[in-house]
Short mmCIF file of C-alpha atoms and ligand atoms in Angstrom, two decimals:
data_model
loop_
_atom_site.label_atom_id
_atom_site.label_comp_id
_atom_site.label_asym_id
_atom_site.label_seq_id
_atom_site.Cartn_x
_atom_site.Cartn_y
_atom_site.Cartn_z
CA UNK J 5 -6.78 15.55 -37.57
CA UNK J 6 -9.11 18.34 -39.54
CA UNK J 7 -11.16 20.88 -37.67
CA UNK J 8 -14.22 19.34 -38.88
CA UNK J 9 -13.23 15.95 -37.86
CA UNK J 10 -13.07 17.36 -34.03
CA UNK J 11 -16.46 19.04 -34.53
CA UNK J 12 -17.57 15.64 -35.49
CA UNK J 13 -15.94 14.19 -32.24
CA UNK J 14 -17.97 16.07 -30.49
CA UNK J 15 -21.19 16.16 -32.54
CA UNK J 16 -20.92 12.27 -32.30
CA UNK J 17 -21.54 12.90 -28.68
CA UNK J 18 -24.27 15.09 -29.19
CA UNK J 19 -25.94 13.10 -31.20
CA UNK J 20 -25.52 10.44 -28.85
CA UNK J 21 -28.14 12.28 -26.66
CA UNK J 22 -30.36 10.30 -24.72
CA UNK J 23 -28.57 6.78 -25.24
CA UNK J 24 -25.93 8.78 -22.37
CA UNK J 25 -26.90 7.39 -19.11
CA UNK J 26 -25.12 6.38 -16.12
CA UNK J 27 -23.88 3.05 -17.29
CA UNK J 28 -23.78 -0.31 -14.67
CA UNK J 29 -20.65 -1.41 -14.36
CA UNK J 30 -20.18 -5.36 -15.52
CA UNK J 31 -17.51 -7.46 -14.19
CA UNK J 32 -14.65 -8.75 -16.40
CA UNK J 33 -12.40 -11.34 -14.74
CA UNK J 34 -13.50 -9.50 -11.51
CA UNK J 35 -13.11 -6.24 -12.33
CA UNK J 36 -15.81 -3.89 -13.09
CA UNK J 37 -15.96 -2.28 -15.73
CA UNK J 38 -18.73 0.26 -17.84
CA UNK J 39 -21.02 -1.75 -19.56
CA UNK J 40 -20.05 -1.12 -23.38
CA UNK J 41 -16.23 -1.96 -22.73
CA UNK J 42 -17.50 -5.07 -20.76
CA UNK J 43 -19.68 -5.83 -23.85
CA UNK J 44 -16.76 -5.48 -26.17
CA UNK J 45 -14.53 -6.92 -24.26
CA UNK J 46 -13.15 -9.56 -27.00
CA UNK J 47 -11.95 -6.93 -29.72
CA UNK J 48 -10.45 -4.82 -26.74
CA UNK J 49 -8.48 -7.79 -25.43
CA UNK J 50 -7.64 -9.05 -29.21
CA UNK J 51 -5.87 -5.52 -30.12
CA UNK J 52 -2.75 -5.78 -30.72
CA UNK J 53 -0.25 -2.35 -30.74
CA UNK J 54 2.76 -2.06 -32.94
CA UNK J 55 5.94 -1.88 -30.90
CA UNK J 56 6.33 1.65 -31.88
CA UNK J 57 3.18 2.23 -29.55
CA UNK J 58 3.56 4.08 -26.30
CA UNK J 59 1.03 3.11 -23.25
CA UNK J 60 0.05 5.39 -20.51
CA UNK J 61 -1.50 3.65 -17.80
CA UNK J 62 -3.10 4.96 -14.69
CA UNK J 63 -5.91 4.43 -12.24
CA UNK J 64 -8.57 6.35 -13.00
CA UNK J 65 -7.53 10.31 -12.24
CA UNK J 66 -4.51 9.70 -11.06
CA UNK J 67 -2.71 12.35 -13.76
CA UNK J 68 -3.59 10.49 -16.82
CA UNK J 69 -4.15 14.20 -18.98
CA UNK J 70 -0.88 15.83 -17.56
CA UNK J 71 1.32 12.92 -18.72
CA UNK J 72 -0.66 12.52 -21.99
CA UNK J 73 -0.16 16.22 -22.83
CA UNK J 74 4.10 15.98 -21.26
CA UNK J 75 4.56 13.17 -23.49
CA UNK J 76 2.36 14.66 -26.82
CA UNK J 77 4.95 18.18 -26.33
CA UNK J 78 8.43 16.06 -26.36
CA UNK J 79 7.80 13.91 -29.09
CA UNK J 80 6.90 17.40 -30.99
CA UNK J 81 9.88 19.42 -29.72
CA UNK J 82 7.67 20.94 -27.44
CA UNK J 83 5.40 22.53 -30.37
CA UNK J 84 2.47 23.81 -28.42
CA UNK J 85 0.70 24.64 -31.70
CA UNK J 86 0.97 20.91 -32.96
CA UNK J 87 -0.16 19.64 -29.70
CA UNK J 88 -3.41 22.29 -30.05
CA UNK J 89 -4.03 20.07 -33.79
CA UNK J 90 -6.68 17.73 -31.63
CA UNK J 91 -8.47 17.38 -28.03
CA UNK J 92 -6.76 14.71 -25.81
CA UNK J 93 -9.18 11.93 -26.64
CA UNK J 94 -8.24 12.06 -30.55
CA UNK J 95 -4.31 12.70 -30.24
CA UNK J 96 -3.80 10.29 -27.55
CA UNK J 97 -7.03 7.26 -27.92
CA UNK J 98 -8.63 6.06 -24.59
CA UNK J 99 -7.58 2.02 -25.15
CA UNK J 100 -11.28 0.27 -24.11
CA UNK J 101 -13.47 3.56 -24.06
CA UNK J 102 -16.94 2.56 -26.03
CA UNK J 103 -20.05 4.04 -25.82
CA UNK J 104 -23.41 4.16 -28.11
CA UNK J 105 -22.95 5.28 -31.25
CA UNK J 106 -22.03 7.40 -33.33
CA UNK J 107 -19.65 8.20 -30.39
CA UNK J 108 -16.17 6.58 -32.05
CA UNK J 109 -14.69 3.66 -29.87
CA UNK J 110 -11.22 4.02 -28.28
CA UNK J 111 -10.51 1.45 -30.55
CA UNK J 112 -12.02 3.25 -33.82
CA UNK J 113 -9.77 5.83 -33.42
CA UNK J 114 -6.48 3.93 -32.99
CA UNK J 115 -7.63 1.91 -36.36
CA UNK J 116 -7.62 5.58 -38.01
CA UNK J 117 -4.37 6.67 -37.16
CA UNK J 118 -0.67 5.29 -37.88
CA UNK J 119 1.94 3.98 -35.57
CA UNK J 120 3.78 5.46 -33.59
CA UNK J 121 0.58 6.56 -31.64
CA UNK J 122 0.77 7.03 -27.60
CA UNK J 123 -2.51 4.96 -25.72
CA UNK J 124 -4.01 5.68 -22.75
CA UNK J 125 -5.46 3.01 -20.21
CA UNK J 126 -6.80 2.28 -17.17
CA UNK J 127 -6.66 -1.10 -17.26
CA UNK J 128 -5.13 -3.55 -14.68
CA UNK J 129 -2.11 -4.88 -15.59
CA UNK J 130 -3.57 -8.34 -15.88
CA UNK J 131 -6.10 -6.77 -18.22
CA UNK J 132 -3.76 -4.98 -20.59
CA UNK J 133 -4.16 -6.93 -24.23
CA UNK J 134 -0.94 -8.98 -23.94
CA UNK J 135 -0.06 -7.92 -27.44
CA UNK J 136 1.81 -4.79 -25.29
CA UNK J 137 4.28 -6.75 -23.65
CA UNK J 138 4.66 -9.57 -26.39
CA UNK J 139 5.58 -6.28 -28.94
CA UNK J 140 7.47 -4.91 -25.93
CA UNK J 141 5.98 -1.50 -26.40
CA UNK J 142 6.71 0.89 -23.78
CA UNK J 143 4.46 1.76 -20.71
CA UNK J 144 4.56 5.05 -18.72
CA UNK J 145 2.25 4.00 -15.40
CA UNK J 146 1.14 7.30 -13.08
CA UNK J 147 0.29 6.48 -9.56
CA UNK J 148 -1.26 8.82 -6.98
CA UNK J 149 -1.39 8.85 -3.61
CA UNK J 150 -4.99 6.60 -2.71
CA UNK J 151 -6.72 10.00 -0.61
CA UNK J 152 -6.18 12.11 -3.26
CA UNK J 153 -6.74 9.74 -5.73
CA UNK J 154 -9.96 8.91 -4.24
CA UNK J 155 -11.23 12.27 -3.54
CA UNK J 156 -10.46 13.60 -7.49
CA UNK J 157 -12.97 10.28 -8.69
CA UNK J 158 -15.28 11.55 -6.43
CA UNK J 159 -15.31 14.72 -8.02
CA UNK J 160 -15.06 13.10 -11.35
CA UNK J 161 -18.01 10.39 -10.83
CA UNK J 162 -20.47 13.73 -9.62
CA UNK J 163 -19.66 15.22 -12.93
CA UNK J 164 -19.04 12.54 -15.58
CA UNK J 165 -22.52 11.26 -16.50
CA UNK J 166 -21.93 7.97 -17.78
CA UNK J 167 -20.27 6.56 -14.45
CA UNK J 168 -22.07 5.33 -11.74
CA UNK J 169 -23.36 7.65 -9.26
CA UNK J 170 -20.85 8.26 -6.37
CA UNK J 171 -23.61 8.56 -3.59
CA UNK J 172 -22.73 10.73 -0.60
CA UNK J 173 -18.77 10.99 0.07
CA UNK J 174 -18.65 8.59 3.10
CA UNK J 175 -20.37 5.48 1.02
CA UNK J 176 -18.21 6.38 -2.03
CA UNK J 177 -14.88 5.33 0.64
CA UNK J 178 -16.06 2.63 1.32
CA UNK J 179 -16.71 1.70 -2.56
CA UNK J 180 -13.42 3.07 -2.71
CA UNK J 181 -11.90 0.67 -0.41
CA UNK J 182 -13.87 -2.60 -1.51
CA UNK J 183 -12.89 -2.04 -5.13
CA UNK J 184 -16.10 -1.63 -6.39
CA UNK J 185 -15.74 1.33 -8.76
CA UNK J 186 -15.15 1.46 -12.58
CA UNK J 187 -11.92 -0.17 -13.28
CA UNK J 188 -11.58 -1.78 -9.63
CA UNK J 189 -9.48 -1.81 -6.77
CA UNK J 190 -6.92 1.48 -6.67
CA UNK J 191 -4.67 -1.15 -4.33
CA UNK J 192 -4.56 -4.18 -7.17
CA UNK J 193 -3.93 -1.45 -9.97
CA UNK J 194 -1.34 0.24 -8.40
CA UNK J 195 0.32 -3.02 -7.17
CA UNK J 196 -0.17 -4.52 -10.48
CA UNK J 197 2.20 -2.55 -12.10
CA UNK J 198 4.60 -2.16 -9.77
CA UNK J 199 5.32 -5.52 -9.44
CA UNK J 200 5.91 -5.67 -13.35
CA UNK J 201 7.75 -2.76 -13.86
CA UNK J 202 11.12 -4.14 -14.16
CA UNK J 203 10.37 -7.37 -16.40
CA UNK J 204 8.36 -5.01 -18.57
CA UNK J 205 10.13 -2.01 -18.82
CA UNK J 206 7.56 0.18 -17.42
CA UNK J 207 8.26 4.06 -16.35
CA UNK J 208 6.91 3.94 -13.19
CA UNK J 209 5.83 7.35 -12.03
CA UNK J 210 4.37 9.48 -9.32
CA UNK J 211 1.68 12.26 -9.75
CA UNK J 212 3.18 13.82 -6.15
CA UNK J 213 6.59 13.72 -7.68
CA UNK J 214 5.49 15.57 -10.86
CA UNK J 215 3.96 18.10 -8.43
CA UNK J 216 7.01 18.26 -6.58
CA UNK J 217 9.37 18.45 -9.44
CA UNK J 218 8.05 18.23 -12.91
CA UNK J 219 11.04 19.15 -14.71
CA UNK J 220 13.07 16.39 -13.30
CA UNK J 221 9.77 13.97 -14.22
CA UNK J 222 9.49 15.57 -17.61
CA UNK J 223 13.11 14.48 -18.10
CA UNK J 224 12.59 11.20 -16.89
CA UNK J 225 10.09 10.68 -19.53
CA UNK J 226 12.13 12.01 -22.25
CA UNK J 227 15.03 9.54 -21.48
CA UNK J 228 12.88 7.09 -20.76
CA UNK J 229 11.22 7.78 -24.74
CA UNK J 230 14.97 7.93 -26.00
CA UNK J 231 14.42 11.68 -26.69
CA UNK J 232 16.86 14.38 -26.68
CA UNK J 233 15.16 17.65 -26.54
CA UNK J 234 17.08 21.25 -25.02
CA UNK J 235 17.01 22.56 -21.82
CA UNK J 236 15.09 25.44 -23.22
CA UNK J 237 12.14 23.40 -24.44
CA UNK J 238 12.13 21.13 -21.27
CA UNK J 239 11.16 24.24 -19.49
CA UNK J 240 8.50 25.59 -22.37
CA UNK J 241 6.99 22.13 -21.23
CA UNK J 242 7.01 22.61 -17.99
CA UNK J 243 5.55 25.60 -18.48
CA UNK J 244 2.83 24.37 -21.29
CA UNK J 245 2.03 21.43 -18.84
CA UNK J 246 1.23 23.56 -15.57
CA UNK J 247 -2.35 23.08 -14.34
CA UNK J 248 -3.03 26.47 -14.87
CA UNK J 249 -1.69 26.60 -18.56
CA UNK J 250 -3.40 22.73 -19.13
CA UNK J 251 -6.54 24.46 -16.91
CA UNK J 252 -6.93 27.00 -19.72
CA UNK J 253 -5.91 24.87 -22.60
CA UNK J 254 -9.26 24.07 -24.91
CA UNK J 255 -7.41 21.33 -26.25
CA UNK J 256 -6.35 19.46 -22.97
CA UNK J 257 -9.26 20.81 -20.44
CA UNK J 258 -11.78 18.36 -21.85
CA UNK J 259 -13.88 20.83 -22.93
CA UNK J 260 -14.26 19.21 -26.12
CA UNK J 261 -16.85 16.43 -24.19
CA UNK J 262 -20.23 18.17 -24.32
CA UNK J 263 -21.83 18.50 -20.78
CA UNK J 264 -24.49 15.78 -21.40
CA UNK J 265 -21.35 13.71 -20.60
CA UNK J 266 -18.87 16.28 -18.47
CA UNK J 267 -20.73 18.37 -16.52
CA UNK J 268 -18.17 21.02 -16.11
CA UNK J 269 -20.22 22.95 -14.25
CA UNK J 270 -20.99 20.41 -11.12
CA UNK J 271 -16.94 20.07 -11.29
CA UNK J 272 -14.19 21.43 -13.72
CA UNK J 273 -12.08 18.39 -15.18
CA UNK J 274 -9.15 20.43 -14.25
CA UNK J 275 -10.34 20.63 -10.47
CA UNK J 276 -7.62 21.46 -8.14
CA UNK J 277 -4.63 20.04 -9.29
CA UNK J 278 -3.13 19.54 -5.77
CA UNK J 279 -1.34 17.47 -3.27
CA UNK J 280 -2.96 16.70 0.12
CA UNK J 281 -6.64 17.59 -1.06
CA UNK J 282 -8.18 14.56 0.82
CA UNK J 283 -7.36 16.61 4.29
CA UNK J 284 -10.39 19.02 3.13
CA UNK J 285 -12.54 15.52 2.65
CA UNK J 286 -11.58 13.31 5.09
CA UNK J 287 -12.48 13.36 8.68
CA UNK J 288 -10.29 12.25 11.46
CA UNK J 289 -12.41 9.41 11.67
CA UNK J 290 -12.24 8.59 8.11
CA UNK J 291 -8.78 8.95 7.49
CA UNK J 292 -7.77 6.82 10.60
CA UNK J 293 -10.20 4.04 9.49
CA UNK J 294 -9.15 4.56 5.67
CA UNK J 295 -5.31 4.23 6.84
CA UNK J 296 -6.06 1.10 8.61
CA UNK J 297 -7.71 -1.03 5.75
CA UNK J 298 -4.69 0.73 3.54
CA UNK J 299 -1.99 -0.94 6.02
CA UNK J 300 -3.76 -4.43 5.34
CA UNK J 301 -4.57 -4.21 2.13
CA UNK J 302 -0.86 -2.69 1.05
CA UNK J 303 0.96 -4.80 3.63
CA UNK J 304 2.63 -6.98 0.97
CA UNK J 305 4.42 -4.37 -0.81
CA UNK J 306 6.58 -1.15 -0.22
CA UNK J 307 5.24 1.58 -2.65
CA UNK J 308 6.71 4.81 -1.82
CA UNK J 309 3.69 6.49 -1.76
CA UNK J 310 3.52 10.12 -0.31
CA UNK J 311 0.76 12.53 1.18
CA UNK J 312 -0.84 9.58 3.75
CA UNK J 313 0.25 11.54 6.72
P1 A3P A 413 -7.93 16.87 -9.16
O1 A3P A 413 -9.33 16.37 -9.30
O2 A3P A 413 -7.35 16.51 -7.83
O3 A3P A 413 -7.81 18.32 -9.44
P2 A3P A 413 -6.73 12.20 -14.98
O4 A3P A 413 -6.16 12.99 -16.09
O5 A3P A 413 -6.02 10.92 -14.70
O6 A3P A 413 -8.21 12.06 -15.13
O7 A3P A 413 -6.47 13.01 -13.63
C1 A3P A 413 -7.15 14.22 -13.36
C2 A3P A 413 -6.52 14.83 -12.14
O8 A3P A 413 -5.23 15.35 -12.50
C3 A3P A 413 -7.32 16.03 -11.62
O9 A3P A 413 -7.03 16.11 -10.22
C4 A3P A 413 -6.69 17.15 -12.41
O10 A3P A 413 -6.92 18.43 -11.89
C5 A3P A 413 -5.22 16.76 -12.29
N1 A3P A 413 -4.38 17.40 -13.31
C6 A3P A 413 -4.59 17.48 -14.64
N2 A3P A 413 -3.61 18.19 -15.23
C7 A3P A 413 -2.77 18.56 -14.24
C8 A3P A 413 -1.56 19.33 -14.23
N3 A3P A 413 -1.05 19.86 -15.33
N4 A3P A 413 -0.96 19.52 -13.04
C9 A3P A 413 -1.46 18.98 -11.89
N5 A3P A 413 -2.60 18.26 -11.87
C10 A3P A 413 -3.25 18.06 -13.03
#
């Protein structure tokens, strides 16, 4: 991707200008979702990927960038420079993002570029275009621990202007809870996945295991991707992949989405990066109340999630 076809990216976002709103959400088969993917909802369900096609799937910030930019480094030997040749959003296409034009579609982009090309989502499983698992591409899914999780959309919803407004932090929990933000409940997405993950192949990961250990993740993903890269530039991408490297990266900090839409100065994208952030948001109260409704609602499964305590 040219220079000047980034500075388009982004002047097709400026020029976008006052058509940028906080966007109602619309409900497709009961899960809401931003108005312009809800209105193209056929074309996004019609895709179809070519089995060379990687998915990344993940709730809404649940580690979506870190995994994009892990996986972008090992299938180019770990060549940071390569994996500076675009922003996120061009070298890795957001599935069912659409918004006015001339902003391109999710789905523009993908049409532009060749196969093998790695596709983010944050679709339920049920809403994934089936042409995934009939091509039997492979599927990296990120989960993250539902505090956390919650707490880095709230940040995310204050600063990204085109998704609803989060309200004050209590309210957004209990939106949180009831499943009524963009892209629906955290405890259906996470579930939906994990109950597929065998029949479809899919890398199931953890963000709190990345933290933990992201060199034994990063080498999960490159087995899972039937790579063999050395030891020596597993830990360059560790290293290229740390918040604080990602943090200052221009080409995987989101700085390439004008504030209009990111308001990096009401929140940076690359926020805190942490495990066990929810304990500065919750109160007592909250979290006891939270981890009751989480006991229901996760009752029928056994995700080992981490950080709840
Ligand atoms: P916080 O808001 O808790 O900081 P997504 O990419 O799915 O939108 O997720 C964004 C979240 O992942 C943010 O969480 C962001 O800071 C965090 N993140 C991004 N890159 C990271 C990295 N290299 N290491 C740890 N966390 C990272």
């Amino acid at each position: 991707m040219s220079e000047e076809e980034n500075l388009s990216y982004k002047e097709a976002i400026e020029k976008a200008g006052s058509s940028i709103t906080r966007f109602p959400l619309i409900h497709i088969r009961g899960v809401p979702l931003m108005c312009h993917i809800a209105n193209n909802w056929d074309s996004i369900w019609a895709f179809c990927p070519d089995p060379s096609d990687l998915l990344i799937a993940t709730y809404p910030k649940a580690g979506t960038t870190w995994t994009q930019e892990i996986v972008d480094l090992l299938l180019h030997n770990g060549d940071a420079e390569a994996c500076k040749r675009a922003p996120t959003p061009i070298r890795s296409p957001f599935l069912e993002i659409c918004s006015p034009p001339p902003i391109p579609s999710g789905l523009d982009l993908l049409k532009k570029m060749d196969p093998p090309r790695v596709i983010k989502t944050h679709l339920p499983f049920q809403l994934v275009p089936p042409g995934f698992w009939e091509n039997k591409c492979k599927a990296i899914y990120v989960a993250r621990n539902a505090k956390d999780n919650l707490v880095s959309y709230y940040y995310f919803d204050l600063m990204n202007k085109t998704q609803p407004e989060p309200g004050p932090f209590d309210g957004y929990i209990n939106k949180f809870m009831r499943g009524e933000l963009s892209w629906g409940p955290w405890y259906d997405h996470v579930k939906s996945y994990w109950v597929e993950k065998e029949k479809r192949n899919i890398l199931y990961l953890f963000y709190e295991d990345m933290k933990e250990n992201p060199r034994r993740e990063v080498l999960r993903i490159m087995k899972y991707l039937d790579l063999s890269v050395s030891d020596e530039v597993i830990n360059q991408i560790v290293e290229l992949t740390s918040f604080k490297s990602m943090k200052e990266n221009p080409m995987a900090n989101y700085s390439c989405i004008p504030s209009p839409v990111f308001d990096q100065s009401v929140s940076p994208f690359m926020r805190k990066g942490e495990v066990g952030d929810w304990k500065n948001h919750f109160t007592p109260e909250q979290a006891k109340m939270f981890d009751e409704d989480y006991a229901e609602q996760m009752k029928d499964v056994n995700i080992p999630f981490r950080s709840l305590i």
